[in-house]
């Protein structure tokens, strides 16, 4: 190439470079199935242009800086909630960032709350601001949070509130807008109903719980247990904050109950009652109950409606029952009770009391013709097959309701009408031919869930009253005086005393209670050893020996019998007389386990008896008989009498009647004097003496002033001796001398 060619080439390259500078840098470029990453000056990823990680193609802004804090929300109360507005500005006059996405509206009833997912109520998607509605039933606090397209949240706005819904007044409610389905259960209370506003058969009564403070969490229950140390409130309850607790410890059998409310009732009115309960493993009561005590206008008790639980220990359980007010009832006293207890604990929670009119709680006979207005139920309102045989009460359909010849044999399938399909009273005298059942026997079949009674009121016997699975006997006043149930046999006397045979133990027991039911005597069986049946009888409790819980007991045990006086709190404490009979000995004793030094017992064994801990005093009447008599059998070799002190012989009479010289007790003889200074003597025989006898004058003689000048013993043999005496005074009639052996 020559110099001219080189010059042309350089000129061409300069033109091309100039054109290249003026054109787009990527004017002829493309991105093939890839993305361009955009980083900031520090190298941090800020955007992705092109194919994204999920396979879509877009411009995605990431890792953006947090938006500025939104301005404070504007809150206004409205019906049913509040409105929240954002004016589109930011705190401190900050401008809207290009990656702004939305503003979140958060609300909470907690003052100073932190916005989280649970407090998010709505979002505002426009940068010009907007208004949203937050439903609420009470006052709430509101805050706003801004977010960018990267999802980064701003600092929450200033909190505003609390604001609540606007109250509803009559002018706000259009006629007919509030219907039955718009009212929540129990929304309208009796205090909100004008007198006379509701006419006959226009409203169902008793829907809802009639028990005040049913879960025992308010001040009402706390006031009920003031002054009742056995009753306390404890936490937690059963699906509630608190439960009602009773300590069942009692020295005597007790019925620990607490009155929850006094409700007005009408005779025949039915209620549904229930309670959650549990007991400790040591609970020994006959039942755990929620009950109605029905009273007349004079507060006389007419009877009881009871829901009774019998589970002992373990988890919470629920017991329910349907009860009915008896004739003349005006008041139902609502109570919970731990019955016939002396030990353990019981808990109650979630009491329920309602009139039987709601679905699932309608007892037979609750809705009668009185509750249904005339022509309320018409044929056009009853769908085909809607009323089945099981839904028709006895006497509900009579000949008047059935068109002539409407029911023929063709409508009644074979064996359709059986004994089990006939409700009580469905077939009465008018439906039976004369003497149709007289002298007949009804066999087969089962009567289930029915009430059998000899009369509707007054003196009567009922079976399965209120579904309680009991036989109850009433007197002529309509008071229950007898019961046969799973808890045993109970008979109540005309004065109120009780006889209760309880089979719910290892062996049955019989309890005899006074009229006030404050004290009881028992006859029961104990299995002291495996397989034994020890028979025990126990008197009522009384005060004695410094204790308030003493009682007498007889115990016919496994090859022994005992009668003693013991404490109820500790049956090992005996104070008083005691008889104990065993196979090899018998004991008659006074026993005091609190002061053993007082114990004294007479024990009888085979061939001998022993007095231990006391002394024996013989006080015979005046007679010619021997005061203390001992007659040993022929061949007896031991002493006839032995007296000891600290295990040392003091006086002994051997089998031959001889008295040892070392321990001969003193005796006396009487000598009648003859003349002054004349010796007088007397012979003593039959003594069988051992040793040398001697005599001394007694301290007092038969005549004071007698002067004794000499005394002695002569003619001593094994069978006797002679006593002589000389004295100066002869006016006395006799003088006594003590005879001793040395």
XYZ file of C-alpha atoms in Angstrom:
742
model
C 0.000 0.000 0.000
C 1.328 3.454 -0.950
C 1.112 6.602 1.045
C -2.074 7.791 -0.755
C -3.928 4.571 0.184
C -2.921 4.911 3.823
C -4.364 8.420 3.939
C -7.724 7.281 2.499
C -8.001 4.468 4.971
C -7.391 6.752 7.981
C -10.027 9.233 6.716
C -12.627 6.389 6.387
C -11.982 5.088 9.900
C -12.447 8.563 11.380
C -15.869 8.883 9.713
C -17.028 5.490 11.005
C -15.937 6.274 14.551
C -17.861 9.547 14.493
C -21.032 7.755 13.292
C -20.598 5.071 15.966
C -20.513 7.686 18.736
C -23.761 9.225 17.512
C -25.732 5.885 17.361
C -27.465 3.895 20.272
C -25.064 1.674 22.186
C -27.513 -1.325 21.987
C -29.347 -0.275 18.878
C -28.669 -3.598 17.206
C -28.398 -5.810 20.389
C -30.844 -8.370 22.012
C -31.050 -10.436 25.263
C -31.526 -14.090 24.431
C -33.222 -16.077 27.300
C -31.276 -14.119 29.945
C -31.452 -11.068 32.223
C -29.468 -7.933 32.788
C -28.619 -7.255 36.469
C -28.596 -3.637 37.649
C -26.276 -2.856 40.575
C -25.799 0.392 42.485
C -22.496 2.141 43.035
C -21.737 -0.150 45.993
C -22.334 -3.267 43.908
C -25.659 -4.188 45.567
C -28.353 -5.666 43.321
C -31.165 -3.187 42.714
C -33.005 -4.540 39.682
C -33.355 -7.435 37.233
C -34.291 -6.807 33.588
C -35.299 -9.800 31.483
C -36.086 -13.375 32.410
C -36.940 -13.677 36.147
C -36.345 -16.643 38.447
C -39.928 -17.909 37.979
C -39.588 -17.935 34.164
C -41.498 -14.716 33.536
C -40.050 -11.672 31.760
C -40.208 -8.342 33.599
C -38.379 -5.434 35.115
C -38.125 -6.310 38.829
C -36.935 -3.780 41.420
C -35.326 -5.488 44.447
C -33.653 -4.455 47.701
C -35.187 -1.009 47.528
C -34.788 1.376 50.461
C -37.635 1.549 52.999
C -40.377 4.051 52.098
C -40.783 7.133 54.278
C -43.155 7.083 57.279
C -46.799 7.748 56.242
C -48.680 10.650 57.719
C -51.065 10.007 60.618
C -54.335 8.259 59.679
C -57.645 10.122 59.765
C -60.224 8.034 61.716
C -63.994 8.597 61.946
C -66.684 6.563 63.792
C -69.487 5.048 61.671
C -72.206 2.451 62.202
C -70.646 -0.915 62.856
C -67.028 0.297 62.842
C -64.680 3.153 61.854
C -63.391 4.677 58.587
C -59.631 5.171 58.088
C -58.274 7.683 55.538
C -54.743 8.395 54.180
C -54.177 11.784 52.539
C -51.307 10.589 50.279
C -48.536 12.423 52.165
C -45.579 11.349 54.231
C -44.186 12.549 57.566
C -41.720 15.439 57.371
C -42.810 16.329 53.820
C -40.993 13.345 52.252
C -41.827 12.716 48.591
C -43.338 9.589 47.108
C -40.546 7.138 46.099
C -40.707 5.707 42.557
C -40.811 2.118 43.938
C -43.772 2.854 46.293
C -46.369 0.035 46.233
C -49.127 0.536 48.882
C -50.129 1.687 52.373
C -51.371 -0.919 54.888
C -54.116 -0.093 57.451
C -53.590 -1.776 60.854
C -55.996 -1.707 63.850
C -55.973 -3.238 67.347
C -57.744 -2.886 70.708
C -54.291 -2.795 72.397
C -52.808 0.633 73.073
C -49.255 0.968 71.680
C -49.547 -2.132 69.489
C -46.960 -3.149 66.869
C -48.375 -3.733 63.348
C -48.198 -7.432 62.414
C -50.060 -9.680 59.993
C -52.843 -10.261 62.592
C -53.583 -6.497 62.850
C -53.782 -5.879 59.048
C -57.306 -4.722 58.143
C -57.034 -3.342 54.547
C -54.648 -1.651 52.023
C -54.684 1.625 50.050
C -53.222 1.071 46.549
C -53.322 4.636 45.128
C -50.714 7.312 45.787
C -53.479 9.968 45.954
C -54.758 8.410 49.231
C -58.128 6.791 49.977
C -60.593 5.742 52.710
C -61.347 2.196 53.954
C -63.849 0.815 56.525
C -62.666 -1.233 59.535
C -65.538 -3.193 61.218
C -65.358 -3.271 65.039
C -67.583 -3.579 68.070
C -65.419 -1.627 70.503
C -62.778 1.100 70.421
C -59.627 0.428 68.347
C -56.243 2.099 67.749
C -55.068 2.656 64.117
C -51.610 2.930 62.441
C -50.428 3.022 58.790
C -47.423 1.250 57.215
C -46.043 1.975 53.695
C -44.374 -0.713 51.552
C -42.317 -0.526 48.304
C -42.290 -2.914 45.347
C -39.563 -4.906 47.101
C -41.957 -5.500 50.045
C -39.838 -3.433 52.451
C -41.927 -1.783 55.210
C -41.648 1.773 56.424
C -41.677 2.952 60.012
C -45.303 2.754 61.280
C -47.226 6.020 61.399
C -48.259 7.809 64.557
C -50.982 5.832 66.453
C -54.508 7.326 66.487
C -57.402 6.286 68.736
C -59.218 4.726 70.297
C -62.272 5.142 68.064
C -65.372 2.923 68.223
C -68.566 2.469 66.209
C -71.338 5.055 66.270
C -74.289 3.988 68.508
C -77.427 2.908 66.647
C -80.466 5.109 67.326
C -84.006 4.707 66.117
C -83.532 7.171 63.273
C -80.725 5.036 61.844
C -82.841 1.876 61.512
C -85.292 1.549 58.631
C -88.652 -0.068 59.289
C -88.422 -3.836 58.922
C -84.649 -3.896 58.527
C -84.055 -5.792 61.862
C -85.526 -9.299 61.562
C -85.251 -12.397 63.764
C -82.228 -13.701 61.875
C -80.414 -10.377 62.481
C -80.617 -10.724 66.279
C -77.950 -12.701 68.100
C -78.973 -15.137 70.815
C -79.807 -13.302 74.089
C -79.439 -9.937 72.304
C -82.748 -8.668 73.747
C -83.025 -8.932 77.559
C -86.139 -8.575 79.697
C -85.078 -5.058 80.698
C -85.314 -3.980 77.020
C -88.903 -5.207 76.519
C -91.723 -2.782 77.296
C -94.492 -4.094 79.546
C -97.317 -5.416 77.360
C -95.229 -5.195 74.210
C -95.344 -8.952 73.698
C -98.772 -10.650 73.638
C -99.857 -14.241 74.270
C -98.044 -16.966 72.230
C -95.791 -14.335 70.498
C -92.467 -15.176 72.229
C -90.621 -18.280 73.457
C -89.552 -17.913 77.100
C -86.361 -19.035 78.799
C -83.947 -19.224 75.877
C -80.456 -18.799 77.289
C -78.773 -19.573 80.602
C -80.818 -18.597 83.677
C -77.875 -19.106 86.063
C -76.140 -15.869 87.085
C -72.352 -16.094 86.682
C -72.465 -19.756 85.469
C -68.667 -20.058 85.159
C -68.031 -18.432 88.594
C -65.792 -15.656 87.246
C -67.557 -12.558 88.565
C -68.086 -10.689 91.812
C -71.517 -12.346 92.209
C -70.064 -15.778 93.027
C -67.326 -14.240 95.170
C -70.063 -12.658 97.315
C -71.871 -16.007 97.705
C -68.907 -17.727 99.396
C -68.102 -14.968 101.884
C -68.173 -16.550 105.337
C -68.154 -20.090 103.909
C -64.569 -21.350 104.448
C -65.233 -24.691 102.739
C -66.045 -22.944 99.424
C -63.334 -21.228 97.341
C -62.691 -20.056 93.782
C -59.716 -21.710 92.053
C -57.941 -21.350 88.706
C -58.142 -22.538 86.062
C -61.659 -23.864 85.540
C -62.913 -26.231 82.861
C -62.604 -24.218 79.624
C -62.951 -21.097 81.763
C -60.813 -18.913 83.982
C -62.168 -20.140 87.328
C -63.976 -23.033 88.997
C -65.926 -23.397 92.247
C -64.206 -25.688 94.801
C -65.512 -27.274 98.013
C -63.498 -29.004 100.749
C -65.582 -32.035 101.799
C -63.693 -32.831 105.031
C -66.187 -33.331 107.873
C -66.203 -35.124 111.222
C -69.752 -36.289 110.472
C -71.585 -37.026 107.248
C -72.465 -33.678 105.631
C -74.383 -32.329 102.636
C -72.227 -29.387 101.498
C -74.236 -27.162 99.155
C -74.166 -23.578 97.892
C -77.242 -21.633 96.753
C -76.545 -19.974 93.371
C -79.929 -18.340 92.684
C -83.645 -18.337 93.521
C -85.798 -18.469 90.373
C -89.545 -17.975 89.993
C -91.286 -20.998 88.447
C -94.797 -22.185 87.647
C -96.205 -25.600 88.594
C -95.415 -28.072 85.832
C -92.714 -25.855 84.278
C -89.805 -27.874 82.904
C -86.123 -26.967 82.855
C -82.860 -28.344 81.547
C -80.043 -28.284 84.139
C -76.404 -29.315 83.853
C -72.923 -28.783 85.294
C -69.301 -29.779 84.678
C -67.781 -31.469 87.749
C -64.871 -33.499 88.998
C -63.821 -34.967 92.357
C -60.635 -36.063 94.060
C -59.794 -39.752 94.389
C -60.500 -39.503 98.155
C -64.040 -38.160 97.635
C -66.523 -40.444 99.436
C -69.848 -38.709 98.779
C -72.972 -40.359 97.383
C -73.064 -37.942 94.429
C -72.021 -34.576 92.958
C -75.069 -32.547 91.921
C -76.647 -29.465 90.415
C -80.272 -29.309 91.553
C -83.489 -27.367 91.978
C -85.097 -27.356 95.450
C -88.749 -26.552 94.764
C -90.616 -24.470 97.376
C -94.168 -23.173 97.747
C -95.186 -19.640 98.745
C -94.458 -20.447 102.412
C -90.944 -21.706 101.549
C -91.982 -25.307 102.323
C -89.837 -27.773 100.386
C -91.991 -29.670 97.852
C -89.311 -31.797 96.189
C -86.111 -31.762 94.166
C -85.034 -31.815 90.520
C -81.537 -33.277 90.350
C -78.713 -33.850 87.841
C -76.325 -36.155 89.711
C -72.816 -37.294 88.762
C -71.237 -40.357 90.389
C -67.733 -40.395 88.834
C -64.950 -40.415 91.451
C -61.514 -38.957 90.617
C -60.257 -38.480 87.057
C -61.025 -35.771 84.515
C -63.920 -33.314 84.260
C -67.305 -34.818 83.415
C -70.705 -33.297 82.637
C -74.064 -34.298 84.047
C -77.460 -33.040 82.817
C -81.130 -33.688 83.525
C -84.620 -32.510 82.624
C -86.640 -31.516 85.705
C -90.209 -30.356 86.328
C -91.689 -28.125 89.026
C -94.296 -29.932 91.202
C -97.764 -28.672 92.027
C -97.888 -25.466 94.131
C -94.248 -24.621 93.318
C -93.434 -20.897 93.110
C -89.649 -20.930 93.646
C -86.781 -23.099 92.383
C -83.644 -22.734 94.534
C -80.632 -23.446 92.283
C -77.786 -25.200 94.159
C -74.632 -27.247 93.633
C -73.962 -29.948 96.227
C -71.468 -32.579 97.385
C -73.811 -35.110 99.044
C -73.188 -37.315 102.112
C -69.468 -36.558 102.396
C -66.796 -36.780 105.083
C -63.623 -36.587 102.938
C -62.191 -35.402 99.611
C -62.743 -32.422 97.324
C -65.147 -31.466 94.522
C -65.057 -28.854 91.738
C -67.940 -27.292 89.735
C -67.980 -25.169 86.549
C -70.212 -24.065 83.662
C -73.662 -24.400 85.242
C -76.497 -24.393 82.676
C -80.172 -23.737 83.390
C -82.749 -23.135 80.664
C -86.455 -23.553 80.054
C -87.146 -26.590 77.881
C -88.246 -24.975 74.620
C -85.165 -24.877 72.343
C -84.131 -27.567 69.858
C -82.716 -30.608 71.539
C -84.156 -29.571 74.932
C -87.922 -30.023 74.444
C -89.262 -32.518 76.945
C -92.408 -34.511 76.314
C -95.435 -32.351 77.116
C -93.483 -29.045 77.084
C -95.380 -27.734 74.040
C -99.115 -28.336 74.326
C -102.164 -26.781 72.692
C -101.804 -23.848 75.098
C -98.474 -22.911 73.500
C -99.868 -23.035 69.933
C -102.297 -20.332 68.813
C -105.443 -21.427 67.014
C -104.932 -22.160 63.300
C -101.179 -21.544 63.616
C -100.363 -24.886 62.009
C -102.358 -25.498 58.824
C -102.257 -28.385 56.400
C -100.601 -26.183 53.791
C -97.677 -25.594 56.137
C -96.888 -29.274 56.619
C -94.797 -30.982 53.946
C -95.608 -34.512 52.907
C -94.130 -37.051 55.342
C -92.933 -34.188 57.579
C -94.845 -35.497 60.609
C -93.836 -39.072 61.414
C -95.469 -41.277 64.021
C -92.673 -40.581 66.490
C -93.445 -36.806 66.330
C -97.146 -37.106 67.286
C -97.892 -36.937 71.028
C -100.625 -38.991 72.637
C -104.127 -37.586 71.930
C -102.689 -35.039 69.445
C -104.649 -36.594 66.566
C -108.255 -37.518 67.406
C -111.230 -38.473 65.274
C -111.909 -34.769 64.682
C -108.585 -34.349 62.882
C -109.052 -37.421 60.687
C -111.542 -37.292 57.858
C -114.052 -40.083 57.710
C -112.540 -43.252 56.206
C -109.199 -41.433 55.749
C -107.309 -44.239 57.456
C -108.247 -47.679 56.185
C -106.628 -51.051 56.357
C -104.742 -50.274 53.166
C -102.922 -47.425 54.917
C -101.808 -49.596 57.850
C -99.109 -52.150 57.080
C -99.163 -55.495 58.824
C -97.679 -55.301 62.372
C -97.268 -51.514 62.019
C -99.070 -50.758 65.267
C -97.369 -52.654 68.119
C -97.124 -52.022 71.818
C -93.880 -50.106 71.297
C -95.617 -47.655 68.903
C -98.314 -46.575 71.371
C -97.439 -43.581 73.573
C -98.707 -43.426 77.143
C -102.399 -42.491 77.098
C -102.751 -43.024 73.349
C -105.207 -45.863 73.904
C -107.753 -44.834 76.548
C -111.005 -46.305 77.755
C -112.990 -44.938 74.799
C -110.708 -46.794 72.387
C -111.083 -50.154 74.142
C -114.069 -52.389 74.310
C -115.500 -53.001 77.740
C -113.421 -55.512 79.704
C -110.922 -55.710 76.813
C -107.929 -56.060 79.159
C -109.601 -57.155 82.391
C -107.941 -60.254 83.759
C -105.358 -60.254 81.005
C -101.572 -60.378 81.307
C -99.306 -58.165 79.182
C -96.175 -60.094 78.269
C -93.155 -59.365 76.105
C -91.799 -56.001 74.984
C -89.939 -53.314 76.897
C -91.108 -49.969 78.299
C -88.185 -47.557 77.910
C -87.807 -43.957 79.082
C -91.324 -43.687 80.516
C -92.660 -42.330 83.814
C -94.801 -44.769 85.802
C -96.699 -43.368 88.774
C -99.635 -44.387 90.939
C -100.966 -40.814 91.026
C -100.111 -37.398 89.588
C -99.738 -35.735 93.001
C -100.039 -36.354 96.742
C -99.313 -39.813 98.141
C -97.862 -41.867 95.295
C -95.022 -44.008 93.971
C -93.135 -42.953 90.824
C -90.717 -44.891 88.639
C -88.089 -43.073 86.526
C -89.368 -39.606 87.417
C -87.596 -36.904 85.333
C -85.532 -39.691 83.750
C -83.640 -40.098 87.047
C -83.845 -43.939 87.111
C -85.297 -43.949 90.633
C -88.292 -45.313 92.492
C -89.581 -42.478 94.717
C -92.262 -42.738 97.432
C -94.240 -39.583 98.338
C -96.411 -39.031 101.417
C -99.854 -37.444 101.370
C -98.265 -33.962 101.424
C -96.334 -34.711 98.254
C -92.981 -34.873 100.086
C -90.500 -37.528 98.949
C -89.987 -39.946 101.869
C -88.399 -42.954 100.146
C -85.989 -43.659 97.314
C -84.686 -46.779 95.598
C -81.882 -46.006 93.161
C -78.307 -46.832 92.259
C -77.254 -45.111 95.493
C -79.273 -47.569 97.594
C -82.524 -47.575 99.574
C -83.498 -44.412 101.466
C -86.561 -44.055 103.713
C -87.532 -40.768 105.378
C -89.741 -40.776 108.503
C -92.583 -38.383 109.228
C -90.280 -36.446 111.566
C -87.515 -36.148 108.965
C -85.230 -38.940 110.207
C -83.555 -41.076 107.548
C -82.806 -44.751 107.084
C -80.348 -45.290 104.245
C -79.138 -48.668 102.998
C -76.117 -47.987 100.784
C -74.828 -50.866 98.599
C -72.069 -48.872 96.894
C -69.196 -50.191 98.999
C -67.270 -53.447 99.277
C -70.109 -54.439 101.638
C -73.463 -52.625 102.109
C -73.928 -50.292 105.066
C -76.954 -49.047 106.984
C -77.112 -45.413 108.115
C -79.650 -44.155 110.685
C -79.953 -40.332 110.747
C -81.804 -38.083 113.195
C -84.652 -35.757 112.209
C -82.311 -32.781 111.783
C -79.936 -35.012 109.791
C -77.085 -33.655 111.916
C -76.011 -36.995 113.424
C -76.053 -40.622 112.319
C -75.485 -44.128 113.628
C -74.067 -46.820 111.318
C -74.058 -50.561 110.862
C -71.517 -51.631 108.294
C -69.095 -54.372 107.273
C -65.315 -53.991 106.983
C -62.831 -56.283 105.282
C -60.040 -55.970 107.863
C -58.296 -58.951 106.313
C -58.777 -60.323 102.810
C -62.040 -62.248 102.631
C -63.215 -61.238 106.122
C -66.604 -59.683 106.829
C -66.130 -57.787 110.114
C -69.467 -56.451 111.422
C -69.287 -52.985 113.015
C -71.981 -50.916 114.700
C -71.321 -47.296 115.581
C -73.316 -44.801 117.655
C -73.772 -41.160 116.802
C -71.104 -38.571 117.627
C -71.152 -36.923 121.084
C -68.919 -34.701 123.267
C -66.933 -36.327 126.091
C -63.458 -36.710 127.682
C -62.406 -33.347 126.261
C -63.289 -34.238 122.642
C -66.278 -33.380 120.408
C -66.154 -36.536 118.269
C -66.532 -39.476 120.656
C -68.723 -42.493 119.865
C -69.357 -46.053 121.100
C -68.440 -48.919 118.817
C -68.903 -52.693 118.730
C -66.633 -54.676 116.444
C -67.369 -58.321 115.655
C -64.150 -59.168 113.850
C -62.221 -62.109 112.471
C -62.322 -64.376 115.609
C -62.665 -61.557 118.173
C -65.296 -59.190 119.604
C -64.783 -55.766 121.147
C -66.912 -52.950 122.574
C -65.225 -49.632 123.321
C -65.491 -45.833 123.348
C -63.355 -44.167 120.632
C -62.757 -40.940 118.707
C -64.144 -40.450 115.172
C -61.011 -38.613 114.030
C -58.744 -41.392 115.333
C -60.254 -44.818 116.032
C -57.050 -45.790 117.896
C -57.900 -43.315 120.660
C -59.858 -45.222 123.378
C -61.136 -43.513 126.527
C -63.526 -45.462 128.802
C -64.759 -48.967 129.513
C -63.706 -51.715 127.119
C -64.650 -55.379 126.663
C -62.490 -57.625 124.508
C -63.274 -61.280 123.794
C -60.845 -63.588 121.980
C -60.395 -67.320 121.477
C -58.003 -67.713 124.456
C -58.920 -64.941 126.930
C -61.389 -62.230 127.882
C -60.690 -58.692 129.111
C -62.819 -56.265 131.121
C -60.941 -52.983 131.303
C -60.837 -49.233 131.659
C -58.549 -47.980 128.860
C -57.237 -44.448 128.263
C -54.745 -44.267 125.385
C -54.209 -40.549 126.083
C -53.054 -41.318 129.688
C -51.833 -44.939 129.859
C -51.206 -44.669 133.626
C -55.004 -44.719 134.087
C -55.374 -48.143 132.432
C -56.838 -50.956 134.555
C -57.793 -54.378 133.191
C -59.168 -57.675 134.458
C -57.971 -60.556 132.270
C -59.424 -64.055 132.355
C -57.330 -66.905 130.924
C -57.678 -70.672 131.040
C -57.294 -71.643 134.748
C -56.542 -68.176 136.174
C -57.535 -64.494 136.150
C -55.458 -61.332 136.609
C -56.163 -57.763 137.727
C -53.567 -55.492 136.092
C -53.113 -51.803 136.855
C -55.607 -51.437 139.734
C -56.598 -52.627 143.228
C -59.406 -54.950 144.342
C -61.807 -53.900 147.079
C -64.383 -56.327 148.553
C -67.289 -54.676 150.356
C -69.679 -57.478 151.329
C -73.015 -56.907 153.070
C -73.510 -57.859 156.701
C -74.181 -61.608 156.811
C -73.044 -64.901 158.315
C -71.261 -65.855 155.095
C -67.505 -65.671 154.515
C -66.482 -62.281 153.085
C -63.584 -63.692 151.066
C -63.723 -67.405 150.315
C -60.970 -69.659 148.899
C -61.521 -73.409 148.524
C -58.671 -75.297 146.857
C -59.291 -78.778 145.446
C -57.874 -81.923 147.031
C -54.246 -82.388 146.020
C -53.488 -78.660 145.974
C -49.845 -78.125 147.020
C -49.245 -74.413 146.621
C -49.985 -71.691 149.185
C -53.608 -70.785 149.850
C -52.705 -67.097 150.198
C -49.665 -65.009 149.314
C -49.266 -61.253 149.724
C -46.222 -59.500 148.223
C -44.673 -56.006 147.967
C -42.208 -55.305 145.156
C -42.022 -59.050 144.484
C -41.100 -59.787 148.171
C -43.377 -62.117 150.199
C -45.005 -60.297 153.125
C -47.656 -62.785 154.245
C -48.108 -66.432 153.248
C -50.589 -69.122 154.274
C -49.542 -72.562 153.080
C -51.821 -75.423 151.999
C -52.162 -76.557 155.649
C -53.164 -73.096 156.853
C -49.850 -72.379 158.573
C -48.534 -68.846 158.711
C -44.768 -68.336 158.387
C -43.183 -66.737 161.503
C -41.421 -64.181 159.338
C -44.612 -62.764 157.915
C -47.426 -63.518 160.394
C -49.854 -60.661 160.475
C -51.118 -59.377 163.840
C -54.328 -60.673 165.478
C -55.971 -60.319 168.903
C -57.541 -62.228 171.823
C -59.574 -60.961 174.747
C -58.815 -61.835 178.423
C -61.356 -61.160 181.141
C -59.533 -60.175 184.417
C -60.289 -61.931 187.711
C -58.755 -60.045 190.680
C -56.112 -57.435 191.216
C -52.572 -58.761 191.057
C -53.894 -62.218 190.248
C -52.528 -63.763 187.059
C -55.214 -64.506 184.526
C -54.665 -66.703 181.460
C -56.359 -67.893 178.292
C -55.491 -70.719 175.953
C -55.171 -70.055 172.205
C -55.348 -73.121 169.915
C -55.756 -74.038 166.235
C -53.241 -71.559 164.890
C -50.764 -74.049 163.388
C -47.994 -71.610 164.202
C -44.496 -71.689 162.826
C -42.036 -69.817 165.092
C -42.200 -68.368 168.636
C -45.351 -66.386 169.539
C -45.388 -63.295 171.736
C -48.090 -60.896 172.895
C -48.237 -57.200 173.557
C -51.008 -55.010 174.899
C -52.916 -52.885 172.423
C -52.497 -49.127 172.487
C -56.058 -48.766 173.777
C -57.679 -51.175 176.252
C -61.283 -51.841 177.078
C -61.026 -49.612 180.147
C -58.799 -46.526 180.189
C -56.342 -46.420 183.051
C -55.940 -50.197 183.317
C -52.548 -51.004 184.840
C -50.771 -54.031 183.384
C -47.975 -55.392 185.608
C -47.038 -58.527 183.690
C -47.711 -60.388 180.428
C -46.302 -63.566 178.874
C -46.735 -66.723 176.793
C -46.442 -70.295 178.143
C -47.241 -73.832 177.031
C -46.242 -73.129 173.420
C -46.957 -75.997 170.973
C -47.457 -76.173 167.187
C -51.191 -75.986 167.710
C -51.401 -73.188 170.274
C -50.182 -71.480 173.472
C -51.310 -69.846 176.734
C -51.373 -66.078 177.323
C -51.201 -64.791 180.940
C -51.522 -61.297 182.371
C -51.408 -59.593 185.792
C -52.833 -56.159 186.526
C -53.854 -53.911 189.412
C -57.265 -52.712 188.221
C -60.073 -55.246 188.200
C -62.970 -53.073 187.157
C -62.598 -53.698 183.430
C -64.520 -56.424 181.686
C -61.787 -57.421 179.287
C -58.496 -56.393 177.730
C -57.219 -56.972 174.130
C -53.806 -58.304 173.188
C -51.949 -58.513 169.893
C -50.470 -61.900 169.048
C -47.288 -61.976 166.959
C -44.961 -64.696 165.774
C -41.209 -64.229 165.565
